[in-house]
Amino acid sequence: MCPVRLVVFGRQGAGKGTQCLRLSERYGVPHVSTGDMLRAAVEAGTPFGMKAKAIMDAGELVPDDVMVGIVDERLGQPDAEPGFLLDGFPRTGDQADALDRLLGERKLLAALNIEVPEEVVIERMLARGRPDDTEDAIRRRLELYVEQTAPLLDHYRGLGLLVEIDGVGTEDEVAGRLRSAIENRLG
Ligand code: AMP
């Protein structure tokens, strides 16, 4: 089977984490989340983790060259040979270009964008009732996501890799749409 190499985009609250877990199990490929990797480094208390924590706490981005090094190393591991689900990377245009270069002949199958309208994710997040989830804070995070991500979606659209997935519906419905999109690309 053609390797299932995917980049997954989706706003906070779009159900990306849950769907990545299901896809990872179904296709037997690792879920490579750069946010999770950075949080693990913070937990481990390594010097790198301490630097990363300061950046993450400030809501800034870890420098591109550092992130590219981490992802390059991770995707070179044997479990990523049958494919991978890249989540949280790329986050900038330079990261997207670097990813194209580091993958070389390992072509991506698709870039999936799980699309959920802003009003729906705001409702979902408000329903969780977390103290940092005020409507203003949520709107600001969503705005930043759109600013950061829209150019990346254009990058993958230009490469003919972008597939938009309707993220409104039950978890099973969305999982079914993702599966059909992937099977379609696998041919
Ligand atoms: P996430 O869990 O994907 O929202 O990531 C949490 C935080 O980790 C982000 O707010 C950034 O500070 C950092 N981070 C994760 N992925 C990247 C990336 N590709 N480039 C730069 N910083 C990142």
Tab-separated table of C-alpha atoms and ligand atoms in Angstrom:
chain	number	residue	atom	x	y	z
A	1	MET	CA	0.000	0.000	0.000
A	2	CYS	CA	1.071	3.559	-0.731
A	3	PRO	CA	2.415	5.175	2.469
A	4	VAL	CA	-0.205	7.189	4.339
A	5	ARG	CA	1.758	10.404	4.772
A	6	LEU	CA	-0.612	13.120	5.868
A	7	VAL	CA	-0.555	16.638	7.189
A	8	VAL	CA	-3.653	17.443	9.261
A	9	PHE	CA	-5.012	20.952	9.842
A	10	GLY	CA	-7.962	22.032	11.938
A	11	ARG	CA	-8.875	24.753	14.385
A	12	GLN	CA	-8.727	24.190	18.081
A	13	GLY	CA	-12.006	22.467	18.952
A	14	ALA	CA	-12.369	20.889	15.499
A	15	GLY	CA	-11.813	17.393	16.926
A	16	LYS	CA	-8.410	16.992	15.286
A	17	GLY	CA	-6.826	15.143	18.223
A	18	THR	CA	-9.560	12.516	18.409
A	19	GLN	CA	-9.646	12.006	14.668
A	20	CYS	CA	-5.845	11.716	14.447
A	21	LEU	CA	-5.944	8.995	17.098
A	22	ARG	CA	-8.529	7.023	15.105
A	23	LEU	CA	-6.611	7.432	11.843
A	24	SER	CA	-3.361	6.458	13.506
A	25	GLU	CA	-4.926	3.189	14.689
A	26	ARG	CA	-6.665	2.464	11.404
A	27	TYR	CA	-3.628	2.971	9.181
A	28	GLY	CA	-0.948	1.886	11.663
A	29	VAL	CA	1.007	5.108	11.335
A	30	PRO	CA	2.283	7.334	14.168
A	31	HIS	CA	0.505	10.528	15.193
A	32	VAL	CA	3.335	13.057	15.159
A	33	SER	CA	2.126	16.096	17.101
A	34	THR	CA	4.798	18.768	17.521
A	35	GLY	CA	2.811	20.293	20.413
A	36	ASP	CA	2.859	16.903	22.220
A	37	MET	CA	6.584	16.497	21.532
A	38	LEU	CA	7.326	19.941	22.959
A	39	ARG	CA	5.122	19.288	26.013
A	40	ALA	CA	7.037	16.021	26.594
A	41	ALA	CA	10.334	17.948	26.506
A	42	VAL	CA	8.904	20.450	29.007
A	43	GLU	CA	7.791	17.576	31.281
A	44	ALA	CA	11.238	15.970	31.051
A	45	GLY	CA	12.777	19.260	32.201
A	46	THR	CA	15.593	19.173	29.636
A	47	PRO	CA	17.400	22.459	28.893
A	48	PHE	CA	15.612	22.502	25.560
A	49	GLY	CA	12.294	21.870	27.325
A	50	MET	CA	12.833	24.869	29.593
A	51	LYS	CA	13.482	27.142	26.627
A	52	ALA	CA	10.455	25.740	24.818
A	53	LYS	CA	8.258	26.297	27.880
A	54	ALA	CA	9.070	30.008	27.984
A	55	ILE	CA	8.191	30.336	24.307
A	56	MET	CA	4.987	28.314	24.601
A	57	ASP	CA	3.866	30.179	27.718
A	58	ALA	CA	4.269	33.450	25.842
A	59	GLY	CA	2.113	32.059	23.039
A	60	GLU	CA	4.991	32.438	20.578
A	61	LEU	CA	6.368	29.959	18.070
A	62	VAL	CA	9.505	27.876	18.604
A	63	PRO	CA	12.082	28.882	15.933
A	64	ASP	CA	11.662	27.219	12.549
A	65	ASP	CA	15.136	25.650	12.389
A	66	VAL	CA	14.593	23.958	15.753
A	67	MET	CA	11.179	22.612	14.741
A	68	VAL	CA	12.432	21.411	11.366
A	69	GLY	CA	15.268	19.526	13.097
A	70	ILE	CA	12.825	17.830	15.484
A	71	VAL	CA	10.424	16.810	12.715
A	72	ASP	CA	13.218	15.627	10.399
A	73	GLU	CA	14.570	13.401	13.160
A	74	ARG	CA	11.114	12.030	14.064
A	75	LEU	CA	10.066	11.232	10.494
A	76	GLY	CA	13.350	9.393	9.963
A	77	GLN	CA	12.445	6.808	12.608
A	78	PRO	CA	11.438	3.307	11.452
A	79	ASP	CA	7.818	3.554	12.696
A	80	ALA	CA	7.258	6.445	10.278
A	81	GLU	CA	8.198	4.321	7.250
A	82	PRO	CA	4.609	3.213	6.511
A	83	GLY	CA	3.529	6.843	6.899
A	84	PHE	CA	2.636	9.437	9.519
A	85	LEU	CA	0.024	11.969	10.585
A	86	LEU	CA	1.709	15.292	11.052
A	87	ASP	CA	-0.239	17.536	13.445
A	88	GLY	CA	0.826	21.084	14.422
A	89	PHE	CA	3.537	21.243	11.758
A	90	PRO	CA	4.033	23.086	9.455
A	91	ARG	CA	3.002	26.307	11.193
A	92	THR	CA	4.830	28.805	8.928
A	93	GLY	CA	5.623	29.102	5.225
A	94	ASP	CA	9.297	28.365	5.889
A	95	GLN	CA	8.353	25.197	7.783
A	96	ALA	CA	6.185	24.103	4.851
A	97	ASP	CA	9.066	24.642	2.398
A	98	ALA	CA	11.475	22.823	4.705
A	99	LEU	CA	9.043	19.910	4.996
A	100	ASP	CA	8.841	19.599	1.205
A	101	ARG	CA	12.645	19.503	1.077
A	102	LEU	CA	13.166	17.062	3.915
A	103	LEU	CA	10.562	14.656	2.555
A	104	GLY	CA	12.190	14.644	-0.878
A	105	GLU	CA	10.939	11.543	-2.679
A	106	ARG	CA	8.589	10.644	0.204
A	107	LYS	CA	5.531	12.327	-1.295
A	108	LEU	CA	2.627	13.403	0.901
A	109	LEU	CA	-0.662	11.639	0.226
A	110	ALA	CA	-2.711	14.682	1.208
A	111	ALA	CA	-3.066	17.699	3.476
A	112	LEU	CA	-6.410	17.348	5.248
A	113	ASN	CA	-8.183	20.382	6.641
A	114	ILE	CA	-10.927	19.543	9.132
A	115	GLU	CA	-13.225	22.500	8.651
A	116	VAL	CA	-15.604	23.576	11.410
A	117	PRO	CA	-17.212	27.040	11.303
A	118	GLU	CA	-15.999	29.427	13.967
A	119	GLU	CA	-19.414	29.689	15.638
A	120	VAL	CA	-19.565	25.911	16.122
A	121	VAL	CA	-16.121	25.610	17.756
A	122	ILE	CA	-16.843	28.612	19.982
A	123	GLU	CA	-20.004	26.896	21.218
A	124	ARG	CA	-18.110	23.628	21.795
A	125	MET	CA	-15.317	25.355	23.717
A	126	LEU	CA	-17.669	27.449	25.837
A	127	ALA	CA	-19.500	24.223	26.701
A	128	ARG	CA	-16.226	22.773	28.130
A	129	GLY	CA	-16.311	25.606	30.653
A	130	ARG	CA	-12.547	25.995	31.125
A	131	PRO	CA	-11.620	29.258	32.889
A	132	ASP	CA	-9.257	30.333	30.056
A	133	ASP	CA	-12.024	29.728	27.529
A	134	THR	CA	-13.728	33.109	27.609
A	135	GLU	CA	-15.405	34.040	24.375
A	136	ASP	CA	-12.835	36.805	23.691
A	137	ALA	CA	-9.836	34.529	24.315
A	138	ILE	CA	-11.339	31.845	22.099
A	139	ARG	CA	-11.980	34.349	19.300
A	140	ARG	CA	-8.400	35.643	19.525
A	141	ARG	CA	-6.914	32.129	19.315
A	142	LEU	CA	-9.132	31.304	16.368
A	143	GLU	CA	-8.148	34.546	14.622
A	144	LEU	CA	-4.461	33.742	15.044
A	145	TYR	CA	-5.040	30.246	13.718
A	146	VAL	CA	-6.680	31.595	10.578
A	147	GLU	CA	-3.888	34.147	10.052
A	148	GLN	CA	-1.179	31.525	10.476
A	149	THR	CA	-2.819	28.676	8.667
A	150	ALA	CA	-4.554	30.204	5.663
A	151	PRO	CA	-1.270	30.678	3.743
A	152	LEU	CA	-0.312	27.065	4.480
A	153	LEU	CA	-3.598	25.806	3.101
A	154	ASP	CA	-2.802	27.786	-0.065
A	155	HIS	CA	0.624	26.115	-0.219
A	156	TYR	CA	-0.958	22.636	-0.218
A	157	ARG	CA	-3.788	23.704	-2.523
A	158	GLY	CA	-1.105	24.801	-4.981
A	159	LEU	CA	0.533	21.377	-4.766
A	160	GLY	CA	-2.835	19.714	-5.437
A	161	LEU	CA	-2.724	18.056	-2.010
A	162	LEU	CA	-5.379	19.950	-0.056
A	163	VAL	CA	-8.578	18.088	0.844
A	164	GLU	CA	-11.246	19.977	2.804
A	165	ILE	CA	-13.185	17.804	5.235
A	166	ASP	CA	-16.507	18.924	6.694
A	167	GLY	CA	-15.907	18.675	10.447
A	168	VAL	CA	-19.527	19.281	11.503
A	169	GLY	CA	-21.325	16.136	12.652
A	170	THR	CA	-20.751	13.229	14.993
A	171	GLU	CA	-17.271	11.855	15.599
A	172	ASP	CA	-18.169	8.798	13.483
A	173	GLU	CA	-19.495	10.905	10.618
A	174	VAL	CA	-16.330	12.992	10.465
A	175	ALA	CA	-14.173	9.856	10.773
A	176	GLY	CA	-16.064	8.375	7.813
A	177	ARG	CA	-15.413	11.467	5.694
A	178	LEU	CA	-11.718	11.400	6.532
A	179	ARG	CA	-11.546	7.717	5.662
A	180	SER	CA	-13.245	8.219	2.285
A	181	ALA	CA	-10.924	11.100	1.461
A	182	ILE	CA	-7.880	8.980	2.271
A	183	GLU	CA	-9.145	5.898	0.388
A	184	ASN	CA	-9.848	8.177	-2.564
A	185	ARG	CA	-6.259	9.408	-2.599
A	186	LEU	CA	-4.924	5.876	-2.158
A	187	GLY	CA	-6.906	4.985	-5.330
B	1	AMP	P1	-0.147	22.879	19.793
B	1	AMP	O1	-0.402	21.819	20.801
B	1	AMP	O2	0.041	22.336	18.395
B	1	AMP	O3	-1.167	23.991	19.822
B	1	AMP	O4	1.251	23.554	20.175
B	1	AMP	C1	1.470	24.166	21.422
B	1	AMP	C2	2.594	25.189	21.329
B	1	AMP	O5	3.819	24.552	20.933
B	1	AMP	C3	2.385	26.269	20.270
B	1	AMP	O6	1.629	27.335	20.774
B	1	AMP	C4	3.815	26.703	19.963
B	1	AMP	O7	4.348	27.529	20.969
B	1	AMP	C5	4.553	25.378	20.027
B	1	AMP	N1	4.576	24.705	18.692
B	1	AMP	C6	3.957	23.547	18.337
B	1	AMP	N2	4.189	23.231	17.056
B	1	AMP	C7	4.993	24.222	16.575
B	1	AMP	C8	5.570	24.498	15.310
B	1	AMP	N3	5.372	23.691	14.251
B	1	AMP	N4	6.340	25.625	15.194
B	1	AMP	C9	6.545	26.439	16.226
B	1	AMP	N5	6.025	26.252	17.444
B	1	AMP	C10	5.247	25.154	17.632
